[in-house]
PDB file of C-alpha atoms in Angstrom:
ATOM      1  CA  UNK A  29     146.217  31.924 168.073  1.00 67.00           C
ATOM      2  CA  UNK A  30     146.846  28.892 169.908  1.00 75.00           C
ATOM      3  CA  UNK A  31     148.412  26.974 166.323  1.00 91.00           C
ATOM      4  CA  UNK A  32     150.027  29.735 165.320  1.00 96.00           C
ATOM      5  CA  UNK A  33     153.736  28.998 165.016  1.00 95.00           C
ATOM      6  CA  UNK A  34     154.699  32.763 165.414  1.00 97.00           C
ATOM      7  CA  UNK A  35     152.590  33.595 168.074  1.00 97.00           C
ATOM      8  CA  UNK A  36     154.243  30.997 170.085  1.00 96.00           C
ATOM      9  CA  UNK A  37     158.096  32.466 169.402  1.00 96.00           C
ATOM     10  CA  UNK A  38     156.303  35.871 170.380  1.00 97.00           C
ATOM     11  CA  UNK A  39     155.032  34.378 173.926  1.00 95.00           C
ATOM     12  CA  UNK A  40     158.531  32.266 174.065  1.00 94.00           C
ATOM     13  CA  UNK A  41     156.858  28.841 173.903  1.00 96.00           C
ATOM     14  CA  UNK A  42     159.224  28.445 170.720  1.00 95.00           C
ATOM     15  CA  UNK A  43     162.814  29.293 171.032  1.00 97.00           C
ATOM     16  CA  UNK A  44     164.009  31.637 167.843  1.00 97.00           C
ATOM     17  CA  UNK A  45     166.905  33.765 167.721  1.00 98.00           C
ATOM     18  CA  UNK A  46     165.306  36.972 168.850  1.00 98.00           C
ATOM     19  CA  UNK A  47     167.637  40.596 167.764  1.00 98.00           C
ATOM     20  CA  UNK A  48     164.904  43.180 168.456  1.00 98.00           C
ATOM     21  CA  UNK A  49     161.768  43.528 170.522  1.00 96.00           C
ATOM     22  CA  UNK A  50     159.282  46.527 170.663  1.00 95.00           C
ATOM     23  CA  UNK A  51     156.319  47.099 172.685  1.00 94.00           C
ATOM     24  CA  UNK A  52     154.281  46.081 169.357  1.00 94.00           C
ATOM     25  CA  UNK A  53     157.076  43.750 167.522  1.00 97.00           C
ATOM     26  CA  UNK A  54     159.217  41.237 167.446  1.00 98.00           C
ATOM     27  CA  UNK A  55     162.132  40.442 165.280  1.00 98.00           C
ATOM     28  CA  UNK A  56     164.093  37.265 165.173  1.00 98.00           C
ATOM     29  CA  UNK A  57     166.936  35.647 162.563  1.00 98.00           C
ATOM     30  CA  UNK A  58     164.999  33.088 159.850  1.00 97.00           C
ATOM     31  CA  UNK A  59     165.913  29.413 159.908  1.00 95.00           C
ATOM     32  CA  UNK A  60     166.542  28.969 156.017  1.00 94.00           C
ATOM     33  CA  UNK A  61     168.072  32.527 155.290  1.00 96.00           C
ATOM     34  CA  UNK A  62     168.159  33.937 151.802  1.00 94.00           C
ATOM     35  CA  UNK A  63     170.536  36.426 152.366  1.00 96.00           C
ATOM     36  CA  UNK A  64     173.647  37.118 155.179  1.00 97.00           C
ATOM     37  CA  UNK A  65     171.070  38.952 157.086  1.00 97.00           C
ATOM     38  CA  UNK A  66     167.558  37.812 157.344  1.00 98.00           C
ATOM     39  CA  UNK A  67     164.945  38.666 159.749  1.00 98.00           C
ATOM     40  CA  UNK A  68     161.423  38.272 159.993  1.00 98.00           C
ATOM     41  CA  UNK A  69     159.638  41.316 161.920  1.00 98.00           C
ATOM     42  CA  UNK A  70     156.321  40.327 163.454  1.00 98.00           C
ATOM     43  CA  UNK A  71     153.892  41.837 165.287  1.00 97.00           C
ATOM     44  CA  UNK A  72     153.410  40.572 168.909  1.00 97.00           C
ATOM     45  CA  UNK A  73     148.909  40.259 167.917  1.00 97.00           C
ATOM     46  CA  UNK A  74     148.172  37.686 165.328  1.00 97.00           C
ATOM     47  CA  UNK A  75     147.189  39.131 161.586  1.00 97.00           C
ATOM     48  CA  UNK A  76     146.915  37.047 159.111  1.00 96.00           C
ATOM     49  CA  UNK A  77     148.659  39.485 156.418  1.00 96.00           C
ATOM     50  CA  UNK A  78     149.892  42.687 155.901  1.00 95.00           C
ATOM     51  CA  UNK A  79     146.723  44.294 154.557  1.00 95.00           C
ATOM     52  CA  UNK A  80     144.875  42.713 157.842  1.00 96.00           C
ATOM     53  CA  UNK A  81     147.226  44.587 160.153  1.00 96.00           C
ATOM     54  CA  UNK A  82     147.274  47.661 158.315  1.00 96.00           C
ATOM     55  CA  UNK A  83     143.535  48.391 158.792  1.00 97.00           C
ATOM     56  CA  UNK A  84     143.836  46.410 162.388  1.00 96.00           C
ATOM     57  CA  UNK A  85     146.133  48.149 163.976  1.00 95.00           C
ATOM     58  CA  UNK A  86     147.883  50.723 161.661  1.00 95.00           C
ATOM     59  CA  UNK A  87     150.894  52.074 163.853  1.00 95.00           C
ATOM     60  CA  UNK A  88     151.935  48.420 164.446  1.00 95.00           C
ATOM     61  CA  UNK A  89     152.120  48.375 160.532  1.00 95.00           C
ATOM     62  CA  UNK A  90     154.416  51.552 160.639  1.00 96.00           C
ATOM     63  CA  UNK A  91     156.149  50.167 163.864  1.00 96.00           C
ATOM     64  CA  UNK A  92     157.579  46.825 161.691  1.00 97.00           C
ATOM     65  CA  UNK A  93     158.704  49.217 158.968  1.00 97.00           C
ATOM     66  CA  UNK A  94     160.608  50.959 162.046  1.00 97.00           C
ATOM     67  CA  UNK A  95     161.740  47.600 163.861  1.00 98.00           C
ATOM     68  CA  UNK A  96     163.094  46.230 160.587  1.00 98.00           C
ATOM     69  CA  UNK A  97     165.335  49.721 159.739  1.00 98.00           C
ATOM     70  CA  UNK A  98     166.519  49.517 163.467  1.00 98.00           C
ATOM     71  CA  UNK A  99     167.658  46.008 162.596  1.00 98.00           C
ATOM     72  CA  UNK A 100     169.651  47.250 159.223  1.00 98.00           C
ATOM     73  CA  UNK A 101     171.236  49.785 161.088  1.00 98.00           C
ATOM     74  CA  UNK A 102     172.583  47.152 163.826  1.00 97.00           C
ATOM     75  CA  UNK A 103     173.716  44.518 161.211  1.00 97.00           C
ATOM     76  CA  UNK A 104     175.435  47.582 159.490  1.00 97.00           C
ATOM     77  CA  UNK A 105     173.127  47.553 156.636  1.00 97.00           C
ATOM     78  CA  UNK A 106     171.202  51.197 157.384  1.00 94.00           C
ATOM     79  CA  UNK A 107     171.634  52.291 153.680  1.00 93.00           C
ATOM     80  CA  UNK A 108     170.690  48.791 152.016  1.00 95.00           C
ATOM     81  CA  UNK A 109     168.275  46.252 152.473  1.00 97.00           C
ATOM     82  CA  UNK A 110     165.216  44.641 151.614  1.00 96.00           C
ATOM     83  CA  UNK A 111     161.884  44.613 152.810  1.00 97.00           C
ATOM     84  CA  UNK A 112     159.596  41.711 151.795  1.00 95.00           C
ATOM     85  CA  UNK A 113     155.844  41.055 152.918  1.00 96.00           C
ATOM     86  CA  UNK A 114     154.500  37.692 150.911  1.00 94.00           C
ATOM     87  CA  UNK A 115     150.451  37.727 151.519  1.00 94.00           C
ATOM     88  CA  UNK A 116     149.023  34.699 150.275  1.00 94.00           C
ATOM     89  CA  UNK A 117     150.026  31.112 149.775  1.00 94.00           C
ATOM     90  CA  UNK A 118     150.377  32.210 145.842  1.00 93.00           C
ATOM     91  CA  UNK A 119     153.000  34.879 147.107  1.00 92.00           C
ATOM     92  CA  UNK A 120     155.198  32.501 148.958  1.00 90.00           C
ATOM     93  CA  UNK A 121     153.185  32.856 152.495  1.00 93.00           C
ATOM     94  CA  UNK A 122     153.682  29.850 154.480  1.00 93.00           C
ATOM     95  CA  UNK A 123     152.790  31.167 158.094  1.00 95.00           C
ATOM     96  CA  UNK A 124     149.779  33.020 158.210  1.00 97.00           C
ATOM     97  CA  UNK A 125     150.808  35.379 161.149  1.00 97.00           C
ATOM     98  CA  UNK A 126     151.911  38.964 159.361  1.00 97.00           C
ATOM     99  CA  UNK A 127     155.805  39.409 158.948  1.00 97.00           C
ATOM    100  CA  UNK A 128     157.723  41.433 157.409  1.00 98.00           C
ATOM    101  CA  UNK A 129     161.142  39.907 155.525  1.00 97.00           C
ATOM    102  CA  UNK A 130     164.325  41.954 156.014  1.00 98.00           C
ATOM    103  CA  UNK A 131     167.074  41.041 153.753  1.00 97.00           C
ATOM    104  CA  UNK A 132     170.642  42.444 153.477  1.00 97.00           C
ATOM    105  CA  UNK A 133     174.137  41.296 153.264  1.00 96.00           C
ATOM    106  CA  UNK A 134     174.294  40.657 149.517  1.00 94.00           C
ATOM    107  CA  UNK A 135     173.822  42.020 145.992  1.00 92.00           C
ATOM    108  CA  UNK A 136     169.936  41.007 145.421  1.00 92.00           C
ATOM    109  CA  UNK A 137     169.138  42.278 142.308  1.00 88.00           C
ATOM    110  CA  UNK A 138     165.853  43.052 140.467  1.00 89.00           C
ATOM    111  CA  UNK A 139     163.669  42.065 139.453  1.00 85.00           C
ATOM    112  CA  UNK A 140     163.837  39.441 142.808  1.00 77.00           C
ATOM    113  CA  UNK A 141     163.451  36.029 142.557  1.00 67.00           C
TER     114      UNK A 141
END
C-alpha cells in the first residue's frame, strides 16, 4: 500500500532499526518502547490485522510467531516474553499493516495494561 507506513520500512523507503528479516517478515526495534526489548514483527505483504493474514496467507501468520521467538532468543529472552497483536483502533491499533508486538526485558505482569 502506497500510504502504508510499514510497508514503506519493509521496501526501505523508511529507515527503522531492522534485527531480523525472513523471506515472509520483517522485524525492527519500536520508536516509543514499552519494555527493554520491543519489536514489532511484520509481514513483508500488507494485512490489515491479524485475523486478515491468518486466512490470507496462513504460514506467514505462523512465520511472525517464529520471527518474533528468533528475536527473544537473540536479545537473551528465549524463555520470557510477550507477544501482543492489537486489531482494531479500540485495541490500541494505530497502523493498519498486521504486526505482531514482542516485549521482554522486564517484569510485565497480568493482567497487562
Amino acid at each position: 500500500m502506497d500510504d502504508c507506513l510499514f510497508c514503506k520500512i519493509v521496501s526501505g523507503d523508511i529507515p527503522a532499526e531492522v534485527v531480523h528479516t525472513t523471506e515472509r517478515t520483517v522485524a525492527f526495534r519500536d520508536l516509543n518502547p514499552q519494555a527493554p526489548t520491543h519489536v514489532l514483527v511484520v509481514p513483508r505483504d500488507h494485512y490489515a490485522n491479524a485475523a486478515a493474514l491468518a486466512a490470507g496467507d496462513p504460514e506467514a501468520s505462523a512465520e511472525l510467531v517464529r520471527t518474533a521467538a528468533a528475536v527473544a532468543a537473540a536479545e537473551g529472552y528465549a524463555d520470557d516474553y510477550r507477544l501482543v497483536f492489537n486489531t482494531g483502533a479500540g485495541a490500541g491499533q494505530t497502523v493498519f499493516h498486521t504486526h505482531l508486538h514482542l516485549l521482554a526485558g522486564r517484569d510485565l505482569g497480568w493482567p497487562p495494561g
